[in-house]
Coordinates of C-alpha atoms in Angstrom, one line a residue:
M1 CA 0.0 0.0 0.0
L2 CA 1.3 3.4 -1.0
Q3 CA 0.3 6.5 0.9
R4 CA 1.0 10.0 -0.6
F5 CA 2.1 12.9 1.6
A6 CA 4.1 16.0 0.5
V7 CA 7.3 15.9 2.4
I8 CA 11.0 16.4 1.7
A9 CA 13.7 13.8 2.4
T10 CA 17.3 13.1 1.4
S11 CA 18.0 10.4 -1.2
L12 CA 19.6 7.1 -0.1
T13 CA 21.0 4.4 -2.3
L14 CA 21.2 0.7 -1.4
G15 CA 23.6 -1.7 -3.0
L16 CA 21.2 -4.6 -2.7
S17 CA 20.0 -7.2 -5.2
A18 CA 16.5 -8.6 -5.2
G19 CA 17.7 -11.6 -7.2
A20 CA 20.4 -12.3 -4.7
Y21 CA 17.9 -12.3 -1.8
A22 CA 15.5 -14.6 -3.7
A23 CA 18.3 -17.0 -4.5
E24 CA 19.1 -17.6 -0.8
D25 CA 17.8 -20.8 0.8
H26 CA 16.2 -19.1 3.8
T27 CA 13.1 -17.0 4.2
M28 CA 14.0 -13.3 4.1
S29 CA 13.5 -11.1 7.2
V30 CA 11.1 -8.2 6.8
L31 CA 14.1 -5.9 6.6
E32 CA 15.6 -7.9 3.8
F33 CA 12.3 -8.0 2.0
R34 CA 12.0 -4.2 2.3
N35 CA 15.5 -3.6 1.1
A36 CA 15.1 -6.0 -1.9
I37 CA 12.0 -4.0 -3.0
I38 CA 13.8 -0.7 -2.7
S39 CA 16.7 -2.1 -4.8
A40 CA 14.3 -3.5 -7.4
M41 CA 12.6 -0.1 -7.6
Q42 CA 15.9 1.7 -8.1
S43 CA 16.9 -0.8 -10.8
E44 CA 13.6 -0.3 -12.7
Y45 CA 13.4 3.5 -12.4
E46 CA 15.3 5.5 -15.0
G47 CA 16.1 8.4 -12.8
E48 CA 17.3 8.7 -9.2
L49 CA 14.7 7.8 -6.7
C50 CA 14.3 9.5 -3.3
V51 CA 14.3 6.9 -0.6
K52 CA 14.1 7.1 3.1
R53 CA 13.8 4.2 5.5
L54 CA 11.0 4.5 8.1
S55 CA 10.9 1.1 9.8
D56 CA 11.8 -2.5 9.0
D57 CA 8.6 -2.8 6.9
S58 CA 8.1 0.7 5.6
F59 CA 9.9 3.5 3.7
R60 CA 9.3 6.7 1.9
A61 CA 10.0 7.2 -1.8
G62 CA 9.5 9.6 -4.6
P63 CA 10.3 10.1 -8.3
K64 CA 12.7 13.0 -7.5
E65 CA 15.9 13.0 -5.5
D66 CA 14.6 15.6 -3.1
D67 CA 10.9 14.6 -2.9
C68 CA 9.9 11.5 -0.9
E69 CA 6.2 12.1 -1.0
Y70 CA 5.0 8.5 -1.0
Y71 CA 4.8 6.2 2.1
A72 CA 5.2 2.5 1.3
Y73 CA 3.9 -0.1 3.9
L74 CA 4.9 -3.7 3.3
D75 CA 3.2 -5.6 6.2
S76 CA 0.6 -7.1 3.9
A77 CA 3.1 -7.9 1.1
Y78 CA 5.5 -9.5 3.6
A79 CA 2.7 -11.6 5.1
A80 CA 1.9 -12.9 1.6
Y81 CA 5.6 -13.6 1.0
Q82 CA 5.8 -15.6 4.2
E83 CA 2.9 -17.8 2.9
A84 CA 4.8 -18.6 -0.3
P85 CA 8.5 -17.6 0.0
V86 CA 9.4 -19.6 -3.1
Q87 CA 7.6 -16.8 -5.0
G88 CA 9.7 -14.1 -3.4
A89 CA 11.4 -12.9 -6.5
D90 CA 8.2 -12.5 -8.4
M91 CA 6.5 -10.8 -5.5
I92 CA 9.4 -8.4 -5.0
G93 CA 9.5 -7.6 -8.7
Q94 CA 5.8 -7.0 -9.0
T95 CA 5.6 -4.8 -5.9
A96 CA 8.5 -2.7 -7.1
T97 CA 6.9 -2.3 -10.5
D98 CA 3.6 -1.3 -9.0
Y99 CA 5.2 1.3 -6.7
V100 CA 7.2 2.8 -9.5
R101 CA 4.1 3.0 -11.7
L102 CA 2.1 4.7 -9.0
M103 CA 4.8 7.2 -8.3
T104 CA 5.3 8.0 -11.9
A105 CA 1.6 8.3 -12.8
G106 CA 0.7 10.3 -9.7
I107 CA -2.6 10.2 -7.8
D108 CA -5.7 9.5 -9.8
E109 CA -8.4 12.1 -8.8
T110 CA -11.3 10.6 -10.7
N111 CA -14.5 10.3 -8.6
F112 CA -12.9 12.7 -6.2
E113 CA -16.0 13.3 -4.0
E114 CA -16.9 9.6 -3.7
R115 CA -13.4 8.7 -2.5
L116 CA -12.9 11.3 0.2
V117 CA -12.3 9.7 3.6
V118 CA -10.9 10.7 7.0
Q119 CA -8.0 8.9 8.8
L120 CA -6.5 9.7 12.2
R121 CA -2.8 10.5 12.3
P122 CA -0.5 12.0 14.9
T123 CA 0.0 15.7 14.9
S124 CA 3.6 15.2 13.7
Y125 CA 2.1 14.0 10.4
M126 CA 1.3 17.6 9.6
A127 CA 4.8 19.0 10.4
D128 CA 6.0 19.3 6.8
S129 CA 2.6 20.6 5.6
D130 CA 2.7 23.4 8.1
K131 CA 5.9 24.6 6.6
E132 CA 4.4 25.1 3.2
E133 CA 4.5 28.8 2.0
D134 CA 1.6 28.3 -0.3
P135 CA -1.6 27.8 1.6
L136 CA -3.0 25.7 -1.2
E137 CA -0.3 23.1 -0.6
E138 CA -1.2 22.6 3.0
L139 CA -3.0 19.4 3.9
V140 CA -6.5 19.5 5.1
A141 CA -6.9 18.3 8.7
R142 CA -8.8 19.1 11.9
G143 CA -8.0 18.6 15.5
F144 CA -9.3 15.5 17.1
A145 CA -8.2 14.3 20.6
G146 CA -5.0 13.5 22.3
D147 CA -2.1 13.8 19.9
M148 CA -4.2 13.1 16.8
V149 CA -5.6 15.0 13.9
A150 CA -8.3 13.9 11.5
V151 CA -6.7 14.1 8.0
L152 CA -8.8 14.3 4.8
M153 CA -7.6 11.6 2.4
L154 CA -8.4 10.2 -1.1
D155 CA -8.8 6.5 -1.0
S156 CA -8.3 3.9 -3.8
A157 CA -7.4 0.2 -3.9
E158 CA -3.7 1.0 -4.3
T159 CA -3.1 4.3 -2.6
L160 CA -4.3 6.5 0.3
A161 CA -3.4 10.1 -0.4
A162 CA -3.6 13.1 1.9
V163 CA -5.7 15.9 0.3
S164 CA -4.5 19.5 0.0
A165 CA -6.4 22.7 0.2
G166 CA -5.6 23.3 -3.5
Q167 CA -7.2 20.0 -4.5
L168 CA -10.4 20.9 -2.8
A169 CA -10.4 24.3 -4.6
E170 CA -9.8 22.5 -7.9
H171 CA -12.9 20.3 -7.3
G172 CA -15.0 23.2 -6.1
L173 CA -15.4 21.9 -2.5
S174 CA -15.3 23.8 0.7
E175 CA -13.5 22.1 3.7
D176 CA -16.8 21.7 5.5
R177 CA -18.4 20.0 2.5
A178 CA -15.4 17.7 2.1
F179 CA -15.6 16.5 5.7
Q180 CA -19.4 16.0 5.4
L181 CA -18.8 13.8 2.3
A182 CA -16.0 11.9 4.2
V183 CA -18.4 10.7 6.9
D184 CA -20.5 8.6 4.6
N185 CA -17.5 7.6 2.4
T186 CA -15.5 6.4 5.4
R187 CA -18.4 4.2 6.5
A188 CA -18.9 2.8 3.0
R189 CA -15.3 2.2 2.2
M190 CA -14.3 0.7 5.6
G191 CA -14.8 -2.9 4.5
E192 CA -15.3 -5.7 6.9
V193 CA -14.1 -4.9 10.5
H194 CA -12.1 -7.7 12.2
V195 CA -12.1 -7.9 16.0
D196 CA -9.8 -10.1 18.1
E197 CA -10.0 -10.1 21.9
Y198 CA -6.8 -10.5 23.9
R199 CA -6.3 -9.6 27.6
K200 CA -9.8 -8.1 27.7
I201 CA -8.8 -5.7 24.9
D202 CA -10.6 -5.6 21.5
F203 CA -8.0 -5.4 18.7
M204 CA -9.7 -4.0 15.6
S205 CA -8.7 -3.7 11.9
S206 CA -10.6 -3.3 8.7
A207 CA -10.3 -5.1 5.3
N208 CA -9.6 -1.9 3.5
G209 CA -7.1 -0.5 6.0
L210 CA -9.3 2.4 7.1
I211 CA -10.0 1.5 10.7
S212 CA -8.7 4.7 12.3
G213 CA -11.5 6.5 10.5
Q214 CA -14.1 4.5 12.5
V215 CA -12.9 6.2 15.7
W216 CA -13.5 9.6 14.0
L217 CA -17.1 8.8 12.8
P218 CA -19.7 10.7 14.9
E219 CA -21.6 7.6 16.0
T220 CA -18.5 6.3 17.8
C221 CA -18.8 9.0 20.4
N222 CA -22.2 10.7 20.9
A223 CA -24.9 10.8 23.6
Q224 CA -26.1 7.3 22.6
S225 CA -22.7 5.6 22.0
R226 CA -21.0 3.3 24.5
D227 CA -18.4 4.9 26.9
A228 CA -15.1 3.4 25.9
V229 CA -11.3 3.9 25.7
Y230 CA -9.4 3.7 22.4
F231 CA -5.8 3.6 21.3
V232 CA -4.8 4.0 17.6
Y233 CA -1.6 2.0 17.6
D234 CA -1.3 1.5 13.8
R235 CA -2.7 3.0 10.7
N236 CA -5.0 -0.1 10.5
G237 CA -5.1 -1.1 14.1
I238 CA -6.9 0.2 17.1
M239 CA -7.5 -1.1 20.6
A240 CA -10.8 -0.6 22.4
V241 CA -12.2 -1.3 25.9
N242 CA -15.5 -0.4 27.5
L243 CA -15.0 2.2 30.1
D244 CA -16.4 -0.1 32.9
N245 CA -13.8 -2.7 32.1
V246 CA -11.2 -1.6 34.7
L247 CA -8.8 -4.5 34.0
G248 CA -9.1 -4.1 30.3
I249 CA -8.2 -0.4 30.5
S250 CA -5.3 -1.2 32.7
N251 CA -4.0 -3.8 30.2
L252 CA -4.6 -1.4 27.3
I253 CA -2.6 1.4 28.9
A254 CA 0.2 -1.0 29.8
V255 CA 0.4 -2.2 26.1
A256 CA 0.2 1.4 24.8
N257 CA 3.0 2.5 27.2
G258 CA 5.2 -0.3 25.9
L259 CA 4.6 0.5 22.3
V260 CA 5.1 4.3 22.7
V261 CA 8.3 3.8 24.7
Q262 CA 9.7 1.5 22.0
G263 CA 8.6 4.0 19.3
E264 CA 6.4 1.3 17.6
S265 CA 3.1 3.1 17.9
L266 CA 1.4 5.4 15.3
T267 CA 0.0 7.7 18.1
S268 CA 1.1 8.3 21.7
S269 CA -2.1 8.9 23.6
V270 CA -5.1 6.9 24.8
I271 CA -8.4 8.6 24.4
R272 CA -11.7 8.2 26.1
C273 CA -15.3 8.7 25.0
K274 CA -17.6 9.5 27.9
S275 CA -21.1 10.9 27.5
G276 CA -20.4 11.9 23.9
Q277 CA -17.2 13.8 24.7
W278 CA -13.7 12.9 23.7
T279 CA -10.9 13.4 26.3
Q280 CA -7.4 12.2 26.6
L281 CA -7.0 9.5 29.3
W282 CA -3.3 8.8 29.1
P283 CA -0.9 10.4 29.5
S284 CA -2.8 12.7 31.8
Q285 CA -2.8 16.4 30.8
S286 CA -4.2 19.7 32.1
A287 CA -8.0 20.0 32.2
E288 CA -8.2 22.9 29.9
N289 CA -6.8 20.8 27.0
L290 CA -9.0 17.7 27.5
T291 CA -12.1 18.2 25.5
L292 CA -12.0 18.5 21.7
S293 CA -14.9 18.3 19.2
P294 CA -13.8 16.7 16.0
N295 CA -17.0 17.4 14.2
L296 CA -16.9 21.2 14.5
P297 CA -15.4 23.5 11.8
G298 CA -11.8 24.6 12.3

């Protein structure tokens, strides 16, 4: 899955061979798998790619040396490889080809209004956008709760692209209207939601990788919704516990703390919905910063 976001990064080169990895008689680690894909992309692309490592199973890349505007996440591709490692060379080659094609062609904006969704991201996600001198280049997002913002994105089967103010203007949409459209679209494009219970915590993901948007939807936290605690630990992974489940909440905070300390979590705050209001539960913070309304303009 590629996600587009306008950022700048330095170019890195890797002297790695996808063929060499595939020829080895052991299953590649996720790090080797990632590096092999990057190497195959660099071999296929005629120019000099911008590449920046993010984690063992992700990286940023772009079609220009100084422009790494695409995020590549390999968890699903690596899981498929583990199921059939003998097909590793073909998988690496196809993934690299797809990524280069997507970066070269750019983001498809057909059916723009029908594809607008919202995803929760940490406030740090907006850091590069906030530096843009042209307001039209700034990404469209609204404050949510904890360390999160609700980012307007354009969804497709292959990409998830953050939307800029300029794109809204080109399609004749106001920010308010775009977020209104995103409510129904996020519901419709969510796909099947998978729930696994462990240590009294519900671990949730969605078939289409949009689960963080479910936390943002208005029905998740209103006067009629359940009181619950949530932690967005991955772009397609959230933890949820009912507010009356004291042991579950304790377990959730312990898991969240471990992930945050290790730098392995997408966000770094546990949020709580109580009586239709979002507040930050952990880490604790001053009362005046607790309540945020994600559904109001601005």
